Short mmCIF file of C-alpha atoms in Angstrom, two decimals:
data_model
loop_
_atom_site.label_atom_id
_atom_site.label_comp_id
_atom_site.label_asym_id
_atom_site.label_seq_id
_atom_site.Cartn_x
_atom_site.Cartn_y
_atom_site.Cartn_z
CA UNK G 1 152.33 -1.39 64.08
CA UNK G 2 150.11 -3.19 66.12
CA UNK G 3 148.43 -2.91 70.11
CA UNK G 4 147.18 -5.13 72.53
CA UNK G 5 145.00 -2.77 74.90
CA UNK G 6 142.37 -4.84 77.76
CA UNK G 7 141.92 -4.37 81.66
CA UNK G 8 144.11 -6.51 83.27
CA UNK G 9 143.54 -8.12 86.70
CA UNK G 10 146.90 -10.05 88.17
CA UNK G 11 147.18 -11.12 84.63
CA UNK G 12 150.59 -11.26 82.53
CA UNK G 13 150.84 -11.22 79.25
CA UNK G 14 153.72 -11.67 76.52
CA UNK G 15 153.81 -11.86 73.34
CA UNK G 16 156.03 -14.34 71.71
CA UNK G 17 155.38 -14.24 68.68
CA UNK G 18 153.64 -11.96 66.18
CA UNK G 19 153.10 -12.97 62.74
CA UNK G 20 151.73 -10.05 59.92
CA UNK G 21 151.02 -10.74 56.34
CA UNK G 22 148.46 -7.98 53.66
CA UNK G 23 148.00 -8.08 50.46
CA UNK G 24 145.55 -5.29 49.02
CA UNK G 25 142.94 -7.73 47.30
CA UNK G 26 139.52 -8.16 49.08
CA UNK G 27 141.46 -11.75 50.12
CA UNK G 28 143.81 -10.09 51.91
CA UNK G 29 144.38 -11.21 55.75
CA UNK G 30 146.03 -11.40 58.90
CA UNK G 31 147.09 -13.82 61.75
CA UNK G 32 148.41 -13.07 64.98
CA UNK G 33 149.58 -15.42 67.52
CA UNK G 34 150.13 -14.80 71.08
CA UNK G 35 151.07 -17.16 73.95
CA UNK G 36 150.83 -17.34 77.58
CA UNK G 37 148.33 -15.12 78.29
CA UNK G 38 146.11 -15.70 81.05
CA UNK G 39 142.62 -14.04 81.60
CA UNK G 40 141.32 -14.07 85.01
CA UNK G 41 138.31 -11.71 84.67
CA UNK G 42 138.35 -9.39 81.86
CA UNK G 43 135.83 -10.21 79.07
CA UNK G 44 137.00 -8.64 76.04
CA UNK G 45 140.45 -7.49 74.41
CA UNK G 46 140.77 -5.34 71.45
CA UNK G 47 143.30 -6.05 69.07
CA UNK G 48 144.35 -3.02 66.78
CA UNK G 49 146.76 -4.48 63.51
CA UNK G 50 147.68 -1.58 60.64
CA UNK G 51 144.55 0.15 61.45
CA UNK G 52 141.74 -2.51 61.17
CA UNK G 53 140.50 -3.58 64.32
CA UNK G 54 139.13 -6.88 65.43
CA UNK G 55 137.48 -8.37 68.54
CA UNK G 56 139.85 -10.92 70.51
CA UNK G 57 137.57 -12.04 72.97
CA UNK G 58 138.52 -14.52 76.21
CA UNK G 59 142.13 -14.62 75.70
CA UNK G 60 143.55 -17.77 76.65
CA UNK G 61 146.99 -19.89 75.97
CA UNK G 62 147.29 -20.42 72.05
CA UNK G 63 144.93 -18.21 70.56
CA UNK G 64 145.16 -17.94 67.07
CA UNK G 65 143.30 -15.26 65.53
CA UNK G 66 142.00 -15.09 61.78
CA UNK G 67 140.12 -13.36 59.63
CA UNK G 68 139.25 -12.46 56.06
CA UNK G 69 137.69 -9.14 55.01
CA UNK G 70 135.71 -10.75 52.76
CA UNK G 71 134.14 -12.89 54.84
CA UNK G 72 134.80 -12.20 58.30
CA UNK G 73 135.66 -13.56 61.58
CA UNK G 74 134.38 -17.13 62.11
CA UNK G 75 131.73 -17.40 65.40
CA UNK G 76 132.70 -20.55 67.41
CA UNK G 77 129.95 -22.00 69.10
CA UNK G 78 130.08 -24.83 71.65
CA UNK G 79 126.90 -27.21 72.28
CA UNK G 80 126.23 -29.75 75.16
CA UNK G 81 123.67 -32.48 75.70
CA UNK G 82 123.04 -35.69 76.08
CA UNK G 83 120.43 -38.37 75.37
CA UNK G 84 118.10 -38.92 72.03
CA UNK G 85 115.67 -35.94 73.44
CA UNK G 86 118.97 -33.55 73.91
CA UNK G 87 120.34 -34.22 70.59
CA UNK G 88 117.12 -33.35 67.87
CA UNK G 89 116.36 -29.96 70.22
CA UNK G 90 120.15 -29.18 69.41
CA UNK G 91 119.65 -30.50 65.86
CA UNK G 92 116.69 -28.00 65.40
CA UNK G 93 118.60 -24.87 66.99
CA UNK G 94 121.43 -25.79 64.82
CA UNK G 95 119.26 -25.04 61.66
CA UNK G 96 117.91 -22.10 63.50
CA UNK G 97 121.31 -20.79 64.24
CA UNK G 98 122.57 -21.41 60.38
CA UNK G 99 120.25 -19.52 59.19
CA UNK G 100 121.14 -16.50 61.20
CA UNK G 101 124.43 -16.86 60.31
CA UNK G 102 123.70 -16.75 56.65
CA UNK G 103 121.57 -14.08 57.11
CA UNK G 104 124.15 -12.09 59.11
CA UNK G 105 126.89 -13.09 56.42
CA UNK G 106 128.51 -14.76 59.92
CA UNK G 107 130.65 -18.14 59.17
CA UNK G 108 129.90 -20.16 62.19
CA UNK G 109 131.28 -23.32 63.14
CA UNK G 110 130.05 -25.87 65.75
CA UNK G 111 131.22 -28.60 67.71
CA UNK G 112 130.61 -30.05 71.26
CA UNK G 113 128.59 -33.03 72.62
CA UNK G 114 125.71 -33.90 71.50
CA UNK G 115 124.56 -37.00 69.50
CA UNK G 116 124.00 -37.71 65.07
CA UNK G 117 121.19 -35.70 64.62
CA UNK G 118 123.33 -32.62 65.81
CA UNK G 119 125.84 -34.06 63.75
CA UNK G 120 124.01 -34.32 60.77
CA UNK G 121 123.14 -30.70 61.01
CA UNK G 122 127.30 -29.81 61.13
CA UNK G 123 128.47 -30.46 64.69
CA UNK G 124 132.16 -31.69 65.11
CA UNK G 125 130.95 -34.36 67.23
CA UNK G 126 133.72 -34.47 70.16
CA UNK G 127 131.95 -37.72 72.05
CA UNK G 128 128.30 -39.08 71.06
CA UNK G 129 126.72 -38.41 74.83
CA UNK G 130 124.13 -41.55 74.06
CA UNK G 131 126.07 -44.14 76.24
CA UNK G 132 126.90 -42.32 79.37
CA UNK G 133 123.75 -40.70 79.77
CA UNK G 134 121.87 -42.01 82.79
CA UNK G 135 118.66 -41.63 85.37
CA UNK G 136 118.24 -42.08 88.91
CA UNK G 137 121.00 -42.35 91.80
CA UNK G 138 121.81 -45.45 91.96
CA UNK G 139 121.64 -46.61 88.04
CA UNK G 140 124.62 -42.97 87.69
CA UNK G 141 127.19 -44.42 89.45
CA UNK G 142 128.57 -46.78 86.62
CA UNK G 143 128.96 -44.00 84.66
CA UNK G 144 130.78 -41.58 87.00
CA UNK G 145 134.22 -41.82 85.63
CA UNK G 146 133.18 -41.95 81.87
CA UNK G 147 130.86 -38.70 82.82
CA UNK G 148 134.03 -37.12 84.38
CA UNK G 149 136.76 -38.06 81.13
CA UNK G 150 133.95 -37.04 78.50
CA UNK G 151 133.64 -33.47 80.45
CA UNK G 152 137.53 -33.35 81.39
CA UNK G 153 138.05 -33.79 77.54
CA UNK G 154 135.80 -31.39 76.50
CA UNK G 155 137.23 -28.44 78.95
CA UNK G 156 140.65 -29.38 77.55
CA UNK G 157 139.59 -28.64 73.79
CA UNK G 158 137.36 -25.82 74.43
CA UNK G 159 140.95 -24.02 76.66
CA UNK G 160 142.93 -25.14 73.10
CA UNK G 161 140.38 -23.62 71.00
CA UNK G 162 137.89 -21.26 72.80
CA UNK G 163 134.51 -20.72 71.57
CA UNK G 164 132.10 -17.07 71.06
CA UNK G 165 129.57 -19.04 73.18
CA UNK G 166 128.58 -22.24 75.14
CA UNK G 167 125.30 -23.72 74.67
CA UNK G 168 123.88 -26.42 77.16
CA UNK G 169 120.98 -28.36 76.39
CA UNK G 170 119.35 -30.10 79.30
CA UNK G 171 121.79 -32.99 80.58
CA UNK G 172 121.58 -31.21 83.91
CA UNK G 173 124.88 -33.28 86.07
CA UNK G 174 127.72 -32.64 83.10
CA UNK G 175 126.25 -29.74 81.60
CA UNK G 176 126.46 -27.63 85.23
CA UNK G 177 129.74 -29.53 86.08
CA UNK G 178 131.08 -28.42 82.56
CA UNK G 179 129.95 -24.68 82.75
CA UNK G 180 130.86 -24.21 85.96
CA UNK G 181 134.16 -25.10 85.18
CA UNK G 182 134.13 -23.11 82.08
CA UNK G 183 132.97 -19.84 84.24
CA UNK G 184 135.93 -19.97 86.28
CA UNK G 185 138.09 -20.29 83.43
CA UNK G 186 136.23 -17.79 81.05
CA UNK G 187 134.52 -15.33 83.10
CA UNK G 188 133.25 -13.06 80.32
CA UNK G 189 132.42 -16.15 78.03
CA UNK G 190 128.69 -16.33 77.46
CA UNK G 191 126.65 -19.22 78.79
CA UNK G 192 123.45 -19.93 78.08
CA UNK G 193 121.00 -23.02 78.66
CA UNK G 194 118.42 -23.90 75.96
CA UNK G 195 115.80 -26.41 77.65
CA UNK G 196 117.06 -25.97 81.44
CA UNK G 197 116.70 -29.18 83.94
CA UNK G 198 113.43 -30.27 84.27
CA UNK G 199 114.50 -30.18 88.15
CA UNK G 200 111.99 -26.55 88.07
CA UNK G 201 109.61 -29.36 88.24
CA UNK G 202 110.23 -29.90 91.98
CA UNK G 203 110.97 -26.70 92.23
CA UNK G 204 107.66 -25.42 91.21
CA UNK G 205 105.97 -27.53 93.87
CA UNK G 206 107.63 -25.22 96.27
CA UNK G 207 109.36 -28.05 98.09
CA UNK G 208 112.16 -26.39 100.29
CA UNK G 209 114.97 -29.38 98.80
CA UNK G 210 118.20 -27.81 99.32
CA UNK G 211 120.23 -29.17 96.06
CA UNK G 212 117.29 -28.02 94.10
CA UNK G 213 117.28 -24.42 95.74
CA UNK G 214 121.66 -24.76 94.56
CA UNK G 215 120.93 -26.17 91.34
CA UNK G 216 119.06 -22.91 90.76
CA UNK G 217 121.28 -20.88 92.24
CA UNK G 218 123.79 -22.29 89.89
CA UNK G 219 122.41 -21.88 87.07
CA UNK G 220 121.96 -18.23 88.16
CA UNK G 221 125.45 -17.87 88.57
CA UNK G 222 127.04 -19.71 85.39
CA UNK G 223 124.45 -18.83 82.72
CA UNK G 224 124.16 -15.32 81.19
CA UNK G 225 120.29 -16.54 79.91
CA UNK G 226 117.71 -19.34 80.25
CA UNK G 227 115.45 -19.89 77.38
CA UNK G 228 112.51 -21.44 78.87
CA UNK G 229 110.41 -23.65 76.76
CA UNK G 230 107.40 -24.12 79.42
CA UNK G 231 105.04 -21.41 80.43
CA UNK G 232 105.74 -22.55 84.45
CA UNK G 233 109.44 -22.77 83.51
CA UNK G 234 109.92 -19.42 82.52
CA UNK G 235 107.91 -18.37 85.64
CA UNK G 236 109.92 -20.65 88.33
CA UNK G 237 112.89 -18.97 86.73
CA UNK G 238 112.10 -15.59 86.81
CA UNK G 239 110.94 -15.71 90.74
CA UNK G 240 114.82 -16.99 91.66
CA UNK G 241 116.12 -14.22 89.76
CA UNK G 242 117.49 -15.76 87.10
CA UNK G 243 117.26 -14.01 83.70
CA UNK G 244 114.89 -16.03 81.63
CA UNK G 245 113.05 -15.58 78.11
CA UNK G 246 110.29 -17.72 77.14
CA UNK G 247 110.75 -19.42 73.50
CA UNK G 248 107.55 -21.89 73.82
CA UNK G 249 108.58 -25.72 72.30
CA UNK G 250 110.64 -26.34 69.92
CA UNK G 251 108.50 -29.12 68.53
CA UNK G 252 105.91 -26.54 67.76
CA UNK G 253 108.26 -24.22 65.98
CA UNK G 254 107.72 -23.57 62.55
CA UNK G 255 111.58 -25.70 62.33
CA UNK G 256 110.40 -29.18 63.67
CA UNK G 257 107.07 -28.68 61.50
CA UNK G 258 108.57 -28.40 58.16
CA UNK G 259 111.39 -30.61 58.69
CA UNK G 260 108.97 -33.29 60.29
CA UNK G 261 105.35 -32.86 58.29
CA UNK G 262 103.51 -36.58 58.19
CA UNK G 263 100.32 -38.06 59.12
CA UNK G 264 99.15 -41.72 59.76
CA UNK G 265 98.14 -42.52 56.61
CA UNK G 266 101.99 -41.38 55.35
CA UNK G 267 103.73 -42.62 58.43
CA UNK G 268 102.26 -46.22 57.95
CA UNK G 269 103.15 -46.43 54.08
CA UNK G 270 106.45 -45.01 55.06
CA UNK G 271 107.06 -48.00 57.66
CA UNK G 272 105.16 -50.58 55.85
CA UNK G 273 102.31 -51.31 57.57
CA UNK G 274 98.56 -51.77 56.98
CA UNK G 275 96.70 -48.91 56.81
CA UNK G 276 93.90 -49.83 58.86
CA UNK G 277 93.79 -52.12 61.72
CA UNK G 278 94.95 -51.18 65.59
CA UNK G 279 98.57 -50.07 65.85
CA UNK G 280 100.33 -49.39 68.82
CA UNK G 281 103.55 -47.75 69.46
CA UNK G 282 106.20 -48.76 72.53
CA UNK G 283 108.80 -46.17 73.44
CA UNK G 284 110.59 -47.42 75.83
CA UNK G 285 113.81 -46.04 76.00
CA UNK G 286 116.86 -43.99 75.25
CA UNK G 287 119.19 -45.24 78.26
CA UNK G 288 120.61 -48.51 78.88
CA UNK G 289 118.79 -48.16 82.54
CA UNK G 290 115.19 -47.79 81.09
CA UNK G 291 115.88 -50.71 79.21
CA UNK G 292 116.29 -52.42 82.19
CA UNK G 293 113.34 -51.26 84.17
CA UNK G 294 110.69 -49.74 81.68
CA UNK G 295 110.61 -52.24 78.67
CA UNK G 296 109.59 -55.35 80.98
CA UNK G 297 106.79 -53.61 81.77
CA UNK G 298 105.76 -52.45 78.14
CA UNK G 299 106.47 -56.26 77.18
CA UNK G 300 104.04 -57.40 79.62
CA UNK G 301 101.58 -55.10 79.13
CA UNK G 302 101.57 -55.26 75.18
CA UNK G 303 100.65 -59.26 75.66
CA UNK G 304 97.82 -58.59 77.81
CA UNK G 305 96.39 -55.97 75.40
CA UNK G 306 97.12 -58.62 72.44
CA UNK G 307 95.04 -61.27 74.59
CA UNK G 308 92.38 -58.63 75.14
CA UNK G 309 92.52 -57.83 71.47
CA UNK G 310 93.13 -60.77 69.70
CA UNK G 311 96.49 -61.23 67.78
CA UNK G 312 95.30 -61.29 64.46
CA UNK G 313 94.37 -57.59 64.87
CA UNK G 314 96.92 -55.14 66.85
CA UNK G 315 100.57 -54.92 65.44
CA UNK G 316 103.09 -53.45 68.44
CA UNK G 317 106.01 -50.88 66.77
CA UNK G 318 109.17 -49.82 68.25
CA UNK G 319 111.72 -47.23 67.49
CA UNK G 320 114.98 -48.84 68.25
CA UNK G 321 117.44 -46.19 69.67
CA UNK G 322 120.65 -47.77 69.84
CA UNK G 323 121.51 -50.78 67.70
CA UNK G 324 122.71 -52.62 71.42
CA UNK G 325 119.27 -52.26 72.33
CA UNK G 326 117.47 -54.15 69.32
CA UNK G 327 118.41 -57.75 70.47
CA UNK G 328 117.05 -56.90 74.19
CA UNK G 329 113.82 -55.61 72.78
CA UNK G 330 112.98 -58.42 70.54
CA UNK G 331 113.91 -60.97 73.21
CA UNK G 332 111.52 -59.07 76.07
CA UNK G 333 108.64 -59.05 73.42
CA UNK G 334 109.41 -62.51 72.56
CA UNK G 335 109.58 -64.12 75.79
CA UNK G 336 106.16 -62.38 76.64
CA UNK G 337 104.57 -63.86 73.83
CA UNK G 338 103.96 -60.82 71.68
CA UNK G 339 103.48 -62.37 68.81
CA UNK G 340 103.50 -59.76 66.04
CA UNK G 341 105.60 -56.79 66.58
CA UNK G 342 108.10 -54.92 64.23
CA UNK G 343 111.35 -53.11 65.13
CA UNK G 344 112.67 -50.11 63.49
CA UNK G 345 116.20 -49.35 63.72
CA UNK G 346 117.69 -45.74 63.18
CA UNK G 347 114.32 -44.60 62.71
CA UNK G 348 113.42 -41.77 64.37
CA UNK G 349 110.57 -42.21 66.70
CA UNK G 350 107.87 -39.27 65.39
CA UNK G 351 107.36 -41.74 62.66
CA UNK G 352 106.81 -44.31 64.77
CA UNK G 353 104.19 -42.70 67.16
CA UNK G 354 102.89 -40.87 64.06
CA UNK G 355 101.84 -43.89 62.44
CA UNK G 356 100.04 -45.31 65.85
CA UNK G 357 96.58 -45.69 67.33
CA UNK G 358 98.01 -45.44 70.51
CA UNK G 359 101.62 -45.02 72.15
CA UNK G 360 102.50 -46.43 75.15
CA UNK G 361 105.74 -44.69 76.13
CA UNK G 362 108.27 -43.32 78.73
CA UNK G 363 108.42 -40.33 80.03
CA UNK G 364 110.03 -37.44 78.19
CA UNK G 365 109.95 -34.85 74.72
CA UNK G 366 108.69 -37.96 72.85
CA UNK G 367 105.26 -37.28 74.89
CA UNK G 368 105.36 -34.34 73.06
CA UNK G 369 105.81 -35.65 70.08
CA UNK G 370 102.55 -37.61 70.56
CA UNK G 371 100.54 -34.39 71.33
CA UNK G 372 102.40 -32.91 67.58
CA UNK G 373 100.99 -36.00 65.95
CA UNK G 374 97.42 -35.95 67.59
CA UNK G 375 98.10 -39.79 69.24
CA UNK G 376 96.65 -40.73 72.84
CA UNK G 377 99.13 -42.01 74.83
CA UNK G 378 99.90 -43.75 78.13
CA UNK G 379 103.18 -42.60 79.87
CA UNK G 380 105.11 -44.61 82.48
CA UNK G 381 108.34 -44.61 84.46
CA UNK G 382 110.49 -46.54 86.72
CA UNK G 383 113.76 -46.48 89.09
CA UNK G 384 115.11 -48.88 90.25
CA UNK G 385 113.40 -49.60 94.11
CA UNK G 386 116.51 -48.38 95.92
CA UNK G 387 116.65 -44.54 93.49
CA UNK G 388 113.33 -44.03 94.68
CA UNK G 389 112.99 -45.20 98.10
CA UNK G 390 116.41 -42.49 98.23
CA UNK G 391 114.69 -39.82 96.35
CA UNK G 392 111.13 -39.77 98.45
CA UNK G 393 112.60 -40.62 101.95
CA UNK G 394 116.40 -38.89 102.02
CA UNK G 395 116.22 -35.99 99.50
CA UNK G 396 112.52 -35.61 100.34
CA UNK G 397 111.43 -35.15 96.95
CA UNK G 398 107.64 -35.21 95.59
CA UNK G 399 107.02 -34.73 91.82
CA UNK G 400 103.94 -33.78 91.01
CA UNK G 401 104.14 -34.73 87.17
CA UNK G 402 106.44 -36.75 84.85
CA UNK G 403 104.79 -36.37 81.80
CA UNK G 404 105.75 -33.28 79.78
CA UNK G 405 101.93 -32.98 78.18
CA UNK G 406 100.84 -32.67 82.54
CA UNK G 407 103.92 -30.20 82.88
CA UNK G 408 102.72 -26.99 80.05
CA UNK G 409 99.57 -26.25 83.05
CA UNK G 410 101.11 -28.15 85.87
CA UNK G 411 97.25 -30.60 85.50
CA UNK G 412 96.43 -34.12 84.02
CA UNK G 413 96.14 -34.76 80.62
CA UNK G 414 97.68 -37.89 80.25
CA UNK G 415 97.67 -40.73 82.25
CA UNK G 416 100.89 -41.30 83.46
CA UNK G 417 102.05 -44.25 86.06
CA UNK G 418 104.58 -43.93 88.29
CA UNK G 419 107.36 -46.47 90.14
CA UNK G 420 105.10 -49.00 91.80
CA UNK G 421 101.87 -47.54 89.87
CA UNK G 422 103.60 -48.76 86.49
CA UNK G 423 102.64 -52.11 86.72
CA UNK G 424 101.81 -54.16 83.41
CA UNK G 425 97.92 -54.49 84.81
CA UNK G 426 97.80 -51.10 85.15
CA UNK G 427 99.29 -49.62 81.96
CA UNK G 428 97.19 -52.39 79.73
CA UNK G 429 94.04 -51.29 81.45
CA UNK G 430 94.57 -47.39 80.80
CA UNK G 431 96.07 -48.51 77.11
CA UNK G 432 92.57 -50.49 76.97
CA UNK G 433 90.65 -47.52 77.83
CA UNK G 434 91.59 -45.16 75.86
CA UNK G 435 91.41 -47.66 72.70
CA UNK G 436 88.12 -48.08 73.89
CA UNK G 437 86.64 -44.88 74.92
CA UNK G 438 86.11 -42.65 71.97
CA UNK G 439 85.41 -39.54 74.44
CA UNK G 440 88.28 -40.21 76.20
CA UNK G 441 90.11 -39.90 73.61
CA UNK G 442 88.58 -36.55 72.36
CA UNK G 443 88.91 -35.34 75.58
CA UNK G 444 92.60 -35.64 75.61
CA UNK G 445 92.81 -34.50 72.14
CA UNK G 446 90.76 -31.60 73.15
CA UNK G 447 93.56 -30.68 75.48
CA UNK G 448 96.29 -31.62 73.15
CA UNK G 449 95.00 -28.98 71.13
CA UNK G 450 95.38 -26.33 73.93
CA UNK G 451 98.70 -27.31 74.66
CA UNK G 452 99.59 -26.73 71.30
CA UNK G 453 98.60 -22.91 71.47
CA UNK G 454 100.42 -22.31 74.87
CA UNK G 455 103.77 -24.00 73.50
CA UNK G 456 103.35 -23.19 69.74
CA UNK G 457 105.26 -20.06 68.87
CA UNK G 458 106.28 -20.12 65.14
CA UNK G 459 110.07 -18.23 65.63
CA UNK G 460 110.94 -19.41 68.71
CA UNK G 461 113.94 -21.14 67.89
CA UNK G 462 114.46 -18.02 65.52
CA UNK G 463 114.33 -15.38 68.30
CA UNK G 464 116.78 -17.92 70.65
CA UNK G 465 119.17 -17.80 68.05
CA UNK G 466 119.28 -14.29 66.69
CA UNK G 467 119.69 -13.94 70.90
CA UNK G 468 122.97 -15.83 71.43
CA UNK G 469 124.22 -14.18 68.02
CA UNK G 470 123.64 -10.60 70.05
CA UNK G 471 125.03 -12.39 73.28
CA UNK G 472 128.28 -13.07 70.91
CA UNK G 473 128.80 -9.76 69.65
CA UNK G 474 128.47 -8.09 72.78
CA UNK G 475 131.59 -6.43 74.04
#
């Protein structure tokens, strides 16, 4: 005997097919299929079969329902990001969202878009997000269509096999283009971004930019929670209404720490380097267009330092990010005439800037990474001319940081050059500085310290994940 009760809203359903099986062992089991039913705004059916009852939550066509009373139902979850950055914050909630699983004697299983970190840590990787991610205007519009198969493919698995939850993870274009889609198909299916757009950024500066008031009205609309990571995050959020709980960094969660514990001394053994002498770390990039725009820059800048320096005693390092981009790199350096410089492939980059004097770096979480591993740094960015001459004089748009160390008080603490600022002169001379000014660099290490107690918070990642477990089980 068996029931299929819900609220119903111009919704039909029939059952084609209905499939019972028990044995009286703990293995015993059952599986029920149903077709062709179509939810258009009720959250949560209850499925009743020989008196044990089970959650079938956002029915859709070709459900297929199992579960075990030994080990109960298994939690779908659905994560979605894109770039290096994206991909070890989803790595790092993974483990975090394991280990509430165990603890909740929950079988979980995860797939989505994301990157190998994320796989590593378990993900069904559905498309590596690496080589259509993108900046600016302009530098997008090559990847349009791949943007728009990669999210049309994604919708398609997540209708054939529907998950308890969707996570996004930064990746701000696809990521609202994929959950909007995914409201209007699954209206009671949680949504919830971990590390919103950094577009609060603007936002905070109280510029009146209407697709930055809509981007956070969208987010308000398709996501049941934000879990803001910055102090003025959380705060931007909360003023638009938008439910928001603050989680502090995840690279200063007791997660990243024990998985990622090094200093200099270990980094440079590790990488093969001498332990004394001036090191300094390039990270320039994680997309094909920062390749294009930032490295040059770096390249230039590293062989005026080496001239200032002398050859014979600074060694450049570089975290390779993609094998495509190890030939450009060496060829940029090369044709500079940086002489010594080494190249680490599939290495990931806190290594790298752990082992430095000095990094000299885009924009992005690896800054943060620098302020984990107590290095000075020097952060700088670039468009292309026509992506910013667009963004200042059409959109109207005024940022006043790029640097995510300058974002945790919204005031400097790195320097950080911008567009036509982030000229090879100009980046060699702060690099220069800072090598050379031992109060300098106490004074930013002074501050790195305080940004560490605003973002640490030990069970962050924890607390997000034991959230979206009670966002899951909510009927």
């Amino acid at each position: 005997m068996f029931a299929v009760n819900g609220y119903f809203s111009q919704t039909e359903a029939k059952i084609r097919h209905f499939h019972f099986a028990h044995r009286s062992s703990l293995s015993s089991c059952f599986c029920v299929y149903i077709y062709k039913i179509r939810n258009t705004s009720c959250r949560v059916y209850s499925l009743v079969v020989s008196n044990q009852r089970r959650s079938l939550k956002f029915v859709s066509p070709r459900i297929r329902i199992a579960a075990t009373a030994q080990c109960g139902e298994v939690k779908r979850i659905f994560l979605s990001t894109g770039e290096l950055s994206g991909d070890l914050q989803g790595s790092i909630l993974i483990r975090a969202l394991k280990r509430e699983a165990l603890s909740q004697n929950i079988a979980v299983k995860f797939y989505g878009l994301g990157g190998y970190l994320m796989k590593q840590e378990g993900l069904e990787l559905l498309q590596d997000t690496s080589k259509v991610s993108s900046i600016g205007l302009i530098e997008a519009l090559p990847y349009l269509w791949d943007s728009w198969n990669m999210i049309h493919k994604a919708i398609e698995r997540v209708i054939d096999d529907p998950p308890d939850i969707v996570i996004l993870i930064d990746y701000v274009g696809p990521n609202i283009q994929l959950a909007t889609k995914l409201r209007r198909i699954f209206p009671g299916l949680p949504i919830v971004y971990y590390i919103a757009p950094q577009e609060w950024v603007w936002g905070y500066a109280n510029q009146k930019v209407p697709f930055l008031l809509r981007y956070v009205a969208t987010i308000s609309e398709i996501c049941d929670k934000v879990y803001s990571i910055f102090p003025a995050e959380h705060a931007y959020y909360q003023r638009h209404q938008v439910v928001s709980e603050y989680i502090g960094h995840p690279l200063f969660s007791s997660d990243w720490k024990i998985w990622n514990e090094t200093d200099q001394r270990k980094a440079r053994e590790s990488l093969q380097l001498p332990l004394d002498g001036v090191v300094i770390a390039l990270v320039p990039a994680s997309r094909e267009q920062e390749i294009r725009y930032i490295l040059p820059v770096m390249a230039q800048a590293a062989k005026y330092i080496q001239d200032q320096l002398g050859d014979e005693n600074i060694v450049f390092i570089v975290p390779c990010s993609r094998d495509d981009f190890r030939v450009k790199i060496q060829q940029q350096l090369a044709n500079n005439g940086v002489s010594r410089f080494r190249i680490y492939d599939k290495t990931h980059s806190s290594i790298v800037i752990a082992a430095a004097n000095l990094c000299i770096m885009k924009s992005g979480t690896v800054n943060l990474e620098a302020v984990a591993m107590q290095v000075p740094q020097v952060v700088l960015y670039r468009l292309s001319n026509w992506s910013a001459w667009l963004g200042r004089n059409i959109l109207g748009l005024r940022i006043p940081f790029i640097a995510s160390p300058n974002c945790v008080e919204m005031r400097q603490v790195v320097p950080e050059l911008v567009q036509e600022n982030a000229t090879a002169e100009n980046v060699s001379r702060a690099a220069l500085d800072l090598l050379r000014t031992k109060h300098e660099q106490q004074r930013m290490l002074t501050d790195y310290e305080r940004i560490v107690k605003v973002l640490h918070c030990s069970e962050g990642t924890s607390r997000a994940a034991k959230s979206m477990f009670e966002l899951m089980q909510t009927d």
